Coordinates of C-alpha atoms in Angstrom, one line a residue:
Chain A
M783 CA -73.4 53.9 38.1
T784 CA -73.5 56.1 41.0
A785 CA -71.4 53.7 43.1
T786 CA -68.3 54.9 40.7
T787 CA -68.4 57.8 43.0
L788 CA -68.4 56.4 46.6
P789 CA -65.6 54.4 47.4
R790 CA -66.5 51.1 49.5
V791 CA -66.3 51.8 53.4
E792 CA -64.0 48.9 54.1
P793 CA -65.8 46.4 56.6
R794 CA -65.0 45.7 59.7
T795 CA -65.0 42.1 61.9
A796 CA -67.0 42.4 65.0
T797 CA -64.3 40.4 66.9
A798 CA -60.8 41.5 67.3
P799 CA -59.2 38.4 64.5
P800 CA -56.0 37.3 64.6
P801 CA -53.4 39.7 63.3
W802 CA -52.5 38.0 60.2
R803 CA -55.9 37.7 59.2
A804 CA -56.6 41.1 59.8
R805 CA -54.1 41.7 57.6
L806 CA -55.6 39.3 55.2
L807 CA -59.3 40.8 55.4
G808 CA -58.1 44.2 55.0
A809 CA -55.9 43.4 51.7
V810 CA -59.4 41.8 50.6
A811 CA -61.4 44.5 51.4
R812 CA -59.1 46.9 49.2
H813 CA -58.4 44.9 46.7
S814 CA -62.2 44.4 46.8
I815 CA -62.8 48.7 46.6
T816 CA -60.6 48.2 43.3
L817 CA -62.2 45.0 41.9
V818 CA -65.7 46.4 41.9
L819 CA -63.9 50.2 40.6
A820 CA -62.4 47.8 37.9
L821 CA -65.4 46.4 37.5
M822 CA -68.1 49.6 37.0
F823 CA -65.3 51.0 34.2
L824 CA -65.4 47.4 32.5
T825 CA -69.3 47.5 33.0
P826 CA -70.2 49.4 29.9
F827 CA -67.7 48.3 27.5
V828 CA -69.2 45.1 28.6
F829 CA -73.2 46.5 27.6
I830 CA -71.7 47.8 24.4
V831 CA -70.3 45.0 23.2
L832 CA -73.4 42.1 24.4
T833 CA -75.9 44.8 22.6
A834 CA -73.8 44.6 20.1
L835 CA -73.9 40.9 19.0
M836 CA -78.1 41.4 19.9
T837 CA -80.6 41.3 17.6
D838 CA -83.1 44.4 17.4
A839 CA -85.8 42.4 19.4
Q840 CA -83.2 41.6 22.1
A841 CA -81.7 44.8 22.9
L842 CA -85.2 46.2 24.1
S843 CA -85.9 43.0 25.7
P844 CA -85.2 43.2 29.7
R845 CA -82.8 40.1 28.1
L846 CA -79.2 40.8 29.8
W847 CA -77.1 38.4 27.4
P848 CA -77.1 37.8 23.7
S849 CA -78.8 34.6 22.4
P850 CA -78.6 33.8 19.6
L851 CA -74.8 36.0 19.0
R852 CA -75.8 38.3 16.7
W853 CA -72.2 38.6 14.4
S854 CA -73.8 39.7 11.5
N855 CA -74.8 43.2 12.9
F856 CA -71.3 44.0 12.1
H857 CA -72.3 43.3 8.9
D858 CA -75.5 44.3 8.3
V859 CA -73.5 48.2 9.6
F860 CA -71.9 48.3 7.1
V861 CA -74.8 47.1 4.2
R862 CA -76.9 50.1 5.3
T863 CA -74.6 52.7 6.1
D864 CA -72.1 53.8 4.2
L865 CA -69.4 53.3 7.1
L866 CA -66.7 52.4 4.5
R867 CA -66.9 55.3 3.5
Y868 CA -66.8 57.5 6.6
A869 CA -64.3 55.3 8.1
G870 CA -62.3 56.1 5.1
N871 CA -62.4 60.0 5.9
T872 CA -61.3 59.6 9.4
M873 CA -58.6 57.9 8.4
T874 CA -57.6 60.3 5.7
Y875 CA -58.3 63.2 8.2
A876 CA -56.5 61.6 11.4
V877 CA -53.8 60.6 9.4
L878 CA -52.7 63.4 7.4
S879 CA -53.4 65.9 10.4
T880 CA -50.6 63.4 12.7
L881 CA -48.0 64.0 9.4
G882 CA -48.9 67.3 9.4
V883 CA -48.7 68.3 13.1
L884 CA -44.8 65.7 13.0
L885 CA -43.5 67.8 10.4
S886 CA -44.6 71.2 11.7
S887 CA -44.9 70.7 15.2
I888 CA -40.8 69.7 15.8
P889 CA -38.9 72.5 13.7
V890 CA -40.6 74.6 15.7
A891 CA -40.1 73.2 19.5
Y892 CA -36.3 72.7 18.3
A893 CA -36.3 76.5 17.8
L894 CA -38.5 76.8 21.3
A895 CA -36.4 74.1 23.2
R896 CA -32.6 74.3 21.9
L897 CA -31.6 77.6 20.0
R898 CA -31.3 81.0 21.9
W899 CA -32.4 84.2 20.3
R900 CA -34.4 86.9 21.3
G901 CA -38.2 86.7 21.6
R902 CA -38.0 82.8 22.4
Q903 CA -39.6 83.5 25.6
L904 CA -42.8 85.9 24.4
A905 CA -43.1 83.2 21.7
L906 CA -43.4 80.2 24.8
I907 CA -45.9 81.9 25.8
V908 CA -48.0 82.7 22.9
V909 CA -48.2 78.8 22.2
L910 CA -48.9 78.1 26.0
A911 CA -52.1 80.9 25.1
A912 CA -53.2 79.0 22.3
M913 CA -52.4 76.2 24.0
M914 CA -55.4 76.9 26.4
L915 CA -57.8 79.2 24.1
P916 CA -61.5 77.1 24.0
A917 CA -61.2 76.6 20.2
Q918 CA -64.8 78.0 19.9
V919 CA -62.9 81.5 20.5
T920 CA -61.7 82.0 17.6
V921 CA -63.7 79.4 14.8
V922 CA -66.3 82.0 13.2
P923 CA -63.2 84.0 11.3
Q924 CA -61.5 81.0 10.2
Y925 CA -65.3 79.1 9.7
V926 CA -65.4 82.6 7.2
M927 CA -62.7 82.3 5.9
F928 CA -62.8 78.4 4.6
A929 CA -66.5 79.4 3.3
K930 CA -64.2 81.8 0.9
L931 CA -62.2 79.5 0.1
H932 CA -65.1 77.5 -0.8
W933 CA -63.9 74.6 1.5
V934 CA -66.5 74.1 4.0
G935 CA -68.0 70.6 2.9
H936 CA -64.6 69.0 2.3
L937 CA -61.7 67.7 4.8
A938 CA -59.5 70.0 4.0
P939 CA -60.7 72.8 6.9
L940 CA -59.8 70.1 9.1
I941 CA -56.2 68.6 7.8
V942 CA -54.4 71.8 6.6
P943 CA -54.3 73.8 9.9
N944 CA -51.9 71.0 11.1
F945 CA -49.4 71.6 8.9
F946 CA -48.4 74.8 10.4
G947 CA -47.6 73.8 13.5
D948 CA -50.1 72.4 17.0
A949 CA -49.9 74.3 19.7
F950 CA -50.3 71.8 22.6
S951 CA -47.6 69.0 20.3
I952 CA -45.0 71.7 20.7
F953 CA -45.2 72.7 24.1
L954 CA -45.2 68.9 24.9
L955 CA -42.1 68.2 22.0
R956 CA -40.8 71.4 23.4
Q957 CA -40.4 70.0 27.5
F958 CA -39.3 66.9 26.1
F959 CA -36.5 68.2 23.9
L960 CA -35.6 70.5 26.9
T961 CA -34.2 67.7 28.5
I962 CA -31.3 66.4 26.2
P963 CA -28.2 67.2 27.4
Q964 CA -26.4 70.2 25.4
E965 CA -23.5 68.7 25.0
Y966 CA -25.0 66.4 22.5
S967 CA -25.7 68.3 20.3
D968 CA -22.6 70.8 21.0
S969 CA -19.9 67.9 20.6
A970 CA -22.2 67.9 17.0
R971 CA -21.1 71.2 16.0
V972 CA -17.9 70.9 16.3
D973 CA -18.0 67.8 14.4
G974 CA -19.1 70.5 11.7
A975 CA -22.7 69.2 11.8
G976 CA -26.2 72.4 10.9
E977 CA -29.2 72.4 13.3
W978 CA -31.1 70.5 10.7
R979 CA -28.1 67.4 11.1
I980 CA -28.5 68.0 14.2
L981 CA -32.2 68.2 14.4
L982 CA -32.6 65.3 12.5
S983 CA -29.5 62.8 14.0
V984 CA -29.4 63.7 17.3
V985 CA -32.6 65.2 18.9
I986 CA -35.2 63.1 17.0
P987 CA -33.4 60.0 17.2
L988 CA -33.2 61.0 21.1
A989 CA -36.7 61.7 21.4
R990 CA -37.8 59.2 19.5
P991 CA -40.6 58.2 23.1
A992 CA -42.4 61.7 23.2
I993 CA -42.6 62.0 19.1
A994 CA -44.6 58.7 19.1
A995 CA -46.5 60.4 22.7
V996 CA -47.0 63.3 19.6
A997 CA -48.2 61.3 17.3
L998 CA -50.2 58.9 18.8
F999 CA -52.6 62.3 20.4
S1000 CA -52.8 64.2 17.3
F1001 CA -54.0 60.3 15.5
L1002 CA -56.4 59.7 18.2
Y1003 CA -57.6 63.5 18.5
A1004 CA -58.5 63.5 15.2
W1005 CA -60.3 60.1 14.6
N1006 CA -62.0 61.2 18.0
D1007 CA -62.8 65.1 17.0
F1008 CA -66.8 65.8 17.1
F1009 CA -67.4 69.6 16.9
G1010 CA -64.6 69.8 13.6
P1011 CA -66.3 67.5 11.2
L1012 CA -70.1 69.2 12.6
L1013 CA -68.5 72.4 11.9
Y1014 CA -66.8 72.0 8.2
V1015 CA -68.6 68.6 7.0
G1016 CA -71.4 68.2 8.8
E1017 CA -73.8 69.3 5.7
N1018 CA -71.7 67.3 3.7
S1019 CA -72.6 62.9 4.1
H1020 CA -69.9 61.8 1.2
S1021 CA -66.9 64.0 3.7
W1022 CA -68.5 62.6 6.9
T1023 CA -66.6 61.0 9.2
L1024 CA -67.2 58.4 11.5
S1025 CA -68.0 60.7 14.5
V1026 CA -70.6 62.4 12.9
A1027 CA -71.5 59.8 11.2
L1028 CA -72.2 57.8 14.5
A1029 CA -74.1 60.8 16.0
N1030 CA -76.5 60.6 13.0
F1031 CA -77.4 57.3 12.5
R1032 CA -80.7 56.8 15.7
S1033 CA -82.2 59.0 13.1
L1034 CA -80.9 59.5 9.7
Y1035 CA -80.5 55.5 9.2
H1036 CA -83.3 54.2 11.9
V1037 CA -81.2 52.5 13.0
Q1038 CA -81.5 50.1 16.1
W1039 CA -79.4 50.1 19.5
N1040 CA -77.8 47.1 18.3
L1041 CA -76.5 48.3 15.2
T1042 CA -75.2 51.9 16.7
M1043 CA -73.8 49.4 19.5
A1044 CA -72.1 48.0 16.5
A1045 CA -71.1 50.1 14.5
T1046 CA -69.5 52.0 18.1
V1047 CA -67.6 48.8 18.8
L1048 CA -66.0 49.4 15.5
F1049 CA -65.4 53.1 15.4
M1050 CA -64.0 52.4 19.5
L1051 CA -61.4 48.7 18.5
P1052 CA -58.9 51.0 16.4
V1053 CA -58.8 53.0 18.7
V1054 CA -58.1 49.8 21.6
L1055 CA -56.2 48.2 19.2
L1056 CA -53.8 50.9 18.8
F1057 CA -53.3 51.2 22.5
F1058 CA -52.5 48.1 23.2
A1059 CA -50.3 48.2 20.7
A1060 CA -48.5 51.4 21.7
Q1061 CA -49.3 51.1 25.6
K1062 CA -45.9 52.6 27.1
A1063 CA -45.6 55.5 24.7
F1064 CA -49.2 56.3 25.6
V1065 CA -48.7 56.3 29.6
E1066 CA -45.2 58.3 28.9
G1067 CA -46.7 60.4 26.5
V1068 CA -50.0 60.8 29.4
T1069 CA -47.4 61.8 32.4
L1070 CA -45.7 63.8 29.9
T1071 CA -48.4 66.2 29.8
G1072 CA -48.5 66.6 33.1
V1073 CA -46.9 69.8 34.7
K1074 CA -43.8 69.0 36.0
G1075 CA -40.9 71.6 37.0
Chain B
M1346 CA -37.8 76.1 4.4
T1347 CA -33.9 76.1 3.2
A1348 CA -31.8 78.0 6.2
P1349 CA -27.7 78.0 6.3
A1350 CA -27.0 74.2 7.6
T1351 CA -23.6 76.0 9.6
T1352 CA -23.7 78.8 12.7
A1353 CA -20.4 80.0 12.3
R1354 CA -18.5 80.2 15.8
A1355 CA -14.6 81.5 15.9
A1356 CA -12.6 79.0 16.9
P1357 CA -10.9 80.0 20.0
G1358 CA -7.3 78.8 18.4
A1359 CA -7.0 80.6 15.4
P1360 CA -5.5 83.5 14.4
R1361 CA -6.5 86.6 15.9
P1362 CA -8.0 88.9 12.4
R1363 CA -8.5 92.4 12.4
A1364 CA -11.1 94.1 14.0
N1365 CA -13.1 95.5 11.3
D1366 CA -13.4 91.7 9.9
V1367 CA -14.4 90.3 13.3
R1368 CA -17.5 92.5 13.7
R1369 CA -18.2 91.5 10.0
T1370 CA -17.8 87.9 10.7
R1371 CA -20.2 88.3 14.3
R1372 CA -22.7 90.2 12.0
Q1373 CA -22.6 87.3 9.4
A1374 CA -23.0 84.6 11.6
D1375 CA -25.7 86.4 13.5
R1376 CA -27.9 86.7 10.1
R1377 CA -27.6 83.0 9.6
R1378 CA -28.4 82.1 12.7
R1379 CA -31.5 84.3 13.0
L1380 CA -32.7 83.0 9.5
T1381 CA -32.0 79.6 11.0
V1382 CA -34.3 79.9 13.6
L1383 CA -36.8 81.7 11.2
A1384 CA -36.6 78.7 8.6
F1385 CA -37.4 76.1 12.7
M1386 CA -40.4 78.8 13.3
S1387 CA -42.1 79.3 10.3
P1388 CA -44.8 76.9 10.2
W1389 CA -45.5 78.1 13.3
V1390 CA -45.3 81.6 12.6
V1391 CA -47.6 81.0 10.0
G1392 CA -50.2 79.1 11.9
F1393 CA -50.0 81.7 14.6
S1394 CA -51.0 84.3 12.6
V1395 CA -53.2 83.0 10.0
F1396 CA -55.4 80.1 12.4
F1397 CA -54.9 82.8 15.5
A1398 CA -54.2 86.4 15.7
Y1399 CA -55.9 87.0 12.5
P1400 CA -59.2 85.0 13.6
L1401 CA -59.2 86.5 17.3
I1402 CA -58.9 90.6 15.9
T1403 CA -61.5 89.7 13.2
T1404 CA -63.4 88.0 15.8
A1405 CA -63.8 91.2 17.5
Y1406 CA -64.5 92.8 14.5
L1407 CA -67.4 91.0 13.5
S1408 CA -68.4 91.1 17.1
L1409 CA -69.9 95.0 16.2
T1410 CA -71.2 93.7 13.2
H1411 CA -74.3 91.9 11.4
Y1412 CA -73.4 88.6 9.3
D1413 CA -74.6 86.5 7.8
L1414 CA -71.7 85.4 5.5
L1415 CA -74.1 86.3 2.0
S1416 CA -73.7 90.1 2.7
S1417 CA -70.6 91.7 3.7
P1418 CA -71.0 93.0 7.5
R1419 CA -72.5 95.9 8.8
W1420 CA -71.5 98.0 11.8
V1421 CA -74.3 98.1 14.8
G1422 CA -72.2 99.0 17.7
F1423 CA -72.8 97.1 21.4
A1424 CA -76.2 95.9 19.2
N1425 CA -75.0 91.6 19.5
Y1426 CA -73.5 92.4 23.4
R1427 CA -76.7 94.3 24.3
F1428 CA -78.9 90.9 22.7
M1429 CA -77.6 88.5 25.0
A1430 CA -79.2 89.8 28.2
R1431 CA -82.7 89.3 26.8
D1432 CA -81.6 86.3 24.6
P1433 CA -83.5 83.3 26.6
N1434 CA -80.5 80.8 25.8
F1435 CA -77.8 83.6 26.1
W1436 CA -78.3 82.8 29.9
P1437 CA -79.2 79.0 30.9
G1438 CA -76.0 78.6 28.1
V1439 CA -73.9 80.6 30.6
R1440 CA -76.0 78.1 33.6
N1441 CA -75.2 75.0 32.2
S1442 CA -71.7 75.6 31.5
L1443 CA -71.2 76.8 35.0
W1444 CA -72.5 73.7 36.0
M1445 CA -69.9 71.9 34.4
I1446 CA -67.1 73.9 35.7
L1447 CA -68.2 74.2 38.9
V1448 CA -69.7 70.9 40.0
A1449 CA -68.4 68.4 37.2
V1450 CA -64.7 69.8 37.2
P1451 CA -64.0 69.1 40.9
A1452 CA -66.0 65.9 40.7
T1453 CA -64.0 65.1 38.2
V1454 CA -60.9 65.2 39.3
V1455 CA -61.7 64.0 43.3
F1456 CA -62.8 61.1 41.8
A1457 CA -59.6 60.9 39.7
F1458 CA -57.0 61.7 42.8
C1459 CA -58.9 58.2 44.2
V1460 CA -59.1 56.1 42.0
A1461 CA -55.4 56.7 41.9
L1462 CA -55.1 56.2 45.2
T1463 CA -56.4 52.7 44.7
V1464 CA -54.4 51.8 42.3
S1465 CA -51.6 53.3 43.6
K1466 CA -52.1 50.8 46.6
A1467 CA -52.1 47.8 44.5
R1468 CA -49.2 45.7 45.4
R1469 CA -50.0 43.6 42.3
G1470 CA -51.6 44.1 38.7
A1471 CA -50.9 48.0 38.3
N1472 CA -50.2 47.6 35.1
V1473 CA -53.8 45.9 34.6
L1474 CA -55.8 48.3 37.0
R1475 CA -53.9 51.4 34.2
T1476 CA -55.4 49.8 32.1
I1477 CA -58.4 49.0 32.7
F1478 CA -59.1 52.9 34.3
Y1479 CA -57.6 54.5 31.9
L1480 CA -58.6 53.0 28.7
P1481 CA -62.2 54.8 28.7
A1482 CA -60.3 58.4 28.4
L1483 CA -60.0 56.9 24.8
A1484 CA -63.1 56.0 24.1
P1485 CA -64.4 58.6 20.8
P1486 CA -66.3 61.1 22.8
V1487 CA -69.4 60.5 21.0
A1488 CA -69.0 56.8 21.2
A1489 CA -68.5 56.8 24.5
T1490 CA -71.4 58.7 24.9
L1491 CA -74.2 56.5 22.8
G1492 CA -72.4 53.8 24.6
F1493 CA -74.2 55.8 28.0
L1494 CA -77.3 56.9 26.0
Y1495 CA -78.1 52.8 25.2
L1496 CA -76.8 52.0 28.7
F1497 CA -78.8 54.7 30.7
N1498 CA -81.8 54.6 28.3
P1499 CA -85.2 54.0 30.4
R1500 CA -87.2 50.9 30.3
T1501 CA -84.6 49.3 28.0
G1502 CA -81.4 49.9 29.0
P1503 CA -79.2 47.5 30.8
L1504 CA -78.7 49.9 33.6
D1505 CA -82.9 50.3 34.1
R1506 CA -83.3 47.1 34.1
I1507 CA -80.5 46.0 36.9
L1508 CA -81.5 48.6 39.0
G1509 CA -85.5 47.1 38.7
V1510 CA -84.6 44.1 39.6
L1511 CA -82.6 45.4 43.2
H1512 CA -86.6 47.6 43.7
L1513 CA -83.9 50.5 43.6
P1514 CA -85.3 54.1 42.0
Q1515 CA -85.0 53.9 37.7
P1516 CA -84.6 57.6 37.2
L1517 CA -84.9 59.2 33.5
W1518 CA -81.0 60.5 33.5
F1519 CA -80.7 61.9 30.3
D1520 CA -84.0 62.7 29.8
D1521 CA -84.8 64.4 32.9
P1522 CA -83.5 67.8 33.3
H1523 CA -82.5 68.0 35.9
L1524 CA -80.8 64.5 35.9
A1525 CA -78.9 65.5 32.6
K1526 CA -76.6 67.1 33.5
P1527 CA -74.8 64.4 36.7
S1528 CA -76.1 62.4 33.9
L1529 CA -73.0 63.7 31.9
T1530 CA -71.3 64.0 35.2
L1531 CA -70.6 60.4 35.3
L1532 CA -70.1 60.2 31.3
G1533 CA -67.2 62.1 32.3
M1534 CA -65.7 60.2 35.2
W1535 CA -65.7 57.0 33.2
G1536 CA -63.7 58.7 30.9
V1537 CA -60.9 60.4 34.0
G1538 CA -58.1 57.5 32.9
A1539 CA -55.8 60.9 31.6
I1540 CA -55.9 62.2 34.8
M1541 CA -56.0 59.6 36.5
I1542 CA -52.7 58.7 34.9
I1543 CA -51.0 61.8 35.8
F1544 CA -52.3 61.9 39.5
L1545 CA -51.1 58.0 40.1
A1546 CA -47.7 59.1 38.6
S1547 CA -47.2 61.7 41.1
L1548 CA -48.3 60.0 44.2
L1549 CA -45.0 57.6 42.6
D1550 CA -43.3 59.8 43.4
V1551 CA -43.9 61.0 46.2
P1552 CA -41.0 60.2 48.3
R1553 CA -41.6 56.9 50.7
Q1554 CA -39.2 58.8 53.6
L1555 CA -42.3 61.3 53.8
Y1556 CA -44.7 58.9 54.7
E1557 CA -42.6 56.6 57.3
A1558 CA -41.3 60.0 59.0
A1559 CA -44.9 60.9 59.2
E1560 CA -46.0 57.4 60.3
L1561 CA -42.8 57.9 63.2
D1562 CA -44.6 60.6 64.2
G1563 CA -48.1 58.7 65.2
A1564 CA -49.5 60.1 61.6
N1565 CA -52.8 58.2 60.7
A1566 CA -53.5 57.1 57.4
W1567 CA -56.0 60.4 56.7
Q1568 CA -53.3 62.8 58.3
R1569 CA -50.8 61.0 56.2
L1570 CA -52.7 61.6 53.2
V1571 CA -53.6 65.3 54.4
H1572 CA -50.0 66.3 55.3
V1573 CA -47.8 65.0 52.6
T1574 CA -49.3 63.9 49.7
L1575 CA -51.5 66.2 48.5
P1576 CA -48.9 68.9 49.7
A1577 CA -46.4 66.5 47.3
I1578 CA -49.1 66.5 44.6
S1579 CA -50.4 69.7 44.5
P1580 CA -49.0 71.5 41.2
V1581 CA -50.9 68.4 39.6
I1582 CA -53.5 68.9 41.1
L1583 CA -53.5 72.0 40.2
F1584 CA -52.5 71.2 36.4
A1585 CA -55.6 68.8 36.2
V1586 CA -57.7 71.6 37.7
V1587 CA -56.9 74.3 35.4
T1588 CA -57.2 71.9 32.4
G1589 CA -60.6 71.0 33.6
V1590 CA -61.8 73.9 33.7
I1591 CA -60.6 75.1 30.3
D1592 CA -62.1 71.9 28.4
G1593 CA -65.1 73.0 31.0
L1594 CA -65.4 75.9 29.0
Q1595 CA -65.2 74.6 25.4
Y1596 CA -67.6 71.4 27.3
F1597 CA -69.5 70.8 24.2
T1598 CA -70.0 67.0 21.4
Q1599 CA -71.2 65.4 25.3
G1600 CA -73.7 67.5 25.8
Y1601 CA -74.9 67.6 22.0
V1602 CA -74.8 64.2 21.3
A1603 CA -77.0 63.7 24.4
G1604 CA -79.3 66.0 23.7
T1605 CA -79.7 65.7 20.2
V1606 CA -79.6 62.0 20.4
A1607 CA -81.7 61.9 23.3
G1608 CA -84.4 64.1 22.1
G1609 CA -84.8 62.0 18.8
G1610 CA -83.2 65.1 16.2
D1611 CA -81.2 65.2 14.0
A1612 CA -77.3 65.7 15.0
G1613 CA -76.0 66.7 12.0
A1614 CA -78.2 69.7 10.2
G1615 CA -79.3 70.8 14.2
S1616 CA -83.0 70.9 13.3
G1617 CA -82.8 73.2 16.7
S1618 CA -86.2 71.3 18.1
S1619 CA -84.3 69.1 20.5
L1620 CA -81.6 71.9 21.0
G1621 CA -80.6 71.4 24.9
Y1622 CA -82.6 68.6 25.1
P1623 CA -84.0 67.6 28.1
E1624 CA -85.8 71.6 28.8
G1625 CA -82.9 72.8 27.7
S1626 CA -80.3 71.4 31.1
T1627 CA -77.9 70.1 27.6
L1628 CA -77.6 74.2 26.1
F1629 CA -74.0 74.1 26.6
Y1630 CA -73.2 77.8 25.9
P1631 CA -70.6 76.6 23.4
V1632 CA -73.5 74.9 21.7
W1633 CA -75.3 77.8 22.0
L1634 CA -72.4 79.5 20.0
Y1635 CA -72.5 76.5 17.2
Q1636 CA -76.1 77.0 16.7
Q1637 CA -76.6 80.6 16.0
G1638 CA -73.5 80.8 14.7
F1639 CA -73.7 78.0 12.5
Q1640 CA -77.0 76.9 12.0
Y1641 CA -78.4 80.7 12.1
F1642 CA -75.8 81.8 10.5
H1643 CA -75.9 85.0 12.8
M1644 CA -72.4 85.0 12.9
G1645 CA -71.6 89.0 14.2
Y1646 CA -73.7 87.3 17.5
A1647 CA -71.8 84.2 17.8
A1648 CA -68.6 86.7 17.2
A1649 CA -69.9 88.1 20.4
M1650 CA -70.2 85.0 22.5
A1651 CA -66.8 83.9 21.1
V1652 CA -65.5 87.1 22.4
A1653 CA -66.9 86.6 26.6
L1654 CA -65.9 83.3 25.9
F1655 CA -62.4 84.2 25.4
A1656 CA -62.5 87.5 28.1
I1657 CA -63.9 84.6 30.8
A1658 CA -61.4 81.6 30.4
L1659 CA -58.9 84.6 29.8
S1660 CA -59.5 85.6 33.3
V1661 CA -60.1 82.2 34.5
T1662 CA -56.0 80.8 32.9
A1663 CA -55.1 84.1 35.2
V1664 CA -56.9 83.6 38.2
L1665 CA -56.4 79.8 38.3
L1666 CA -52.1 80.9 37.6
R1667 CA -52.2 84.2 40.1
T1668 CA -54.0 82.5 42.9
A1669 CA -51.9 79.1 42.4
R1670 CA -48.8 81.0 44.2
H1671 CA -50.3 81.1 47.5
W1672 CA -51.8 77.5 47.7
V1673 CA -49.5 75.3 45.9
H1674 CA -46.4 73.6 47.9
G1675 CA -42.7 74.6 46.6
G1676 CA -45.5 77.1 43.4
E1677 CA -41.6 77.3 41.2
G1678 CA -43.3 74.2 39.5
L1679 CA -45.5 76.1 38.1
Q1680 CA -43.6 77.6 35.4

């Protein structure tokens, strides 16, 4: 696996070949670097899936190809563990968080991008600071707060804060809202539309790609989150999300590698499907997060 | 969350009202505008106060106390900060996190750049390649870490078997204190997709004429890379480094899961026996903060660690952004 870090050196032929052959060889060489890289990125997925289809004995044997294919692993993992409950918890966390992020961050981003007011610049800096600071900085008092509310052990501490604006989403949406020409808002204003109407009927329809990206990122963040669930529901297996459950599989259920990998595949699958369903929104969204003056 | 629907504005063609009326309507309009802004901003105003400003101040206060969540906080002055010097796990945590920031982050950024460069050169199948390189970035960190733990597992993992067939050394990877962090770095490189896509987008944005001009001047591929490509995309490099460092400061999940699962411990109830396995090499700063605060319930000490982390995060961000002006081409792209 170390080889992934080293770009391959292009092979060179000793005798000078005719130009077209040199070009062809060059193209093959260039592609071979890319192909080798691509293969290395795919290999872990391949082995995870293959192991998910092995018997326990095979997973520990030198064999790399499962034979016979044990599709029942995907069934067994639901029987041996509470996977369905964990998936349900994870889905609850992810869907409600996404909903909260959208409901709360869109108006804030609108005010930061399209309304002129004193202190707007300062508010933006505060959002940026909140975005950049490590989560661990504020985690102790937050935990104390939720402990006093008796929310620790439930999903609420993970979900509720999302209904009060998420700095990253606010920033991303603001960046996109800025690119919408002011004339659209102005002409709506001439027609007597208020700011809420302008947001709902002008800005949101035009900002659909950015909103889709924010929704995807929020869903993905919650689906993948480990620190939050570990902190707040780690002690209560009823509320475990897939992340926390999976991290405990090996020790808690003495689950073998083949079943762990089967659960891993099931955990990754929704994310992969979501990606293929909304590939364009993903790539546009990631590009949007990069700096652009 | 209701707000006045319109922001009044005097139409230029309207008959001129008297000065007093103008002032009054303007004042009313101003008030209405302010209320509108407040209504739009209200989620963040509440969110920022409750989940950010208040915790930040309380962290500073708690860091000066002894607090276990059961009895009320007891003032101890700077005792928590003094204890850091004597805490046998504090400095290893700092060193491990520093290693990730100084070694893993640059390695990952350079690797992301190389991958983006190869994809940008591909004439066909660029979309397929982009998908392949991006996909691992989507894998849930816990799932990806478990996958790598299995792949790299000594004796039974596929990688070990392949290395054995090739008669190459078969290291212990996540079980070797010297290789645990490099193994985590490889895991990070696998999930490099997001930065790679940002690099790719900016590489494709570099004007072709610049390359053509450089080529006319007799610049070879390396010179074109150093004098054309790198300056043109330097803001993106800065972005990648800054976000990388910030992620490095809070590096938790992969280190925690690798340490506890490889160490055979229980990742949920954190018995502490396998903490930082092997030999404390995966005991990152946030891992120790979590252990102190939420397993031992030394809330005061965890708060002190959080304050130190805050100071470091703040200065790192400030330094990176300040120096950037000198080495980022056309530094105005920063703000």
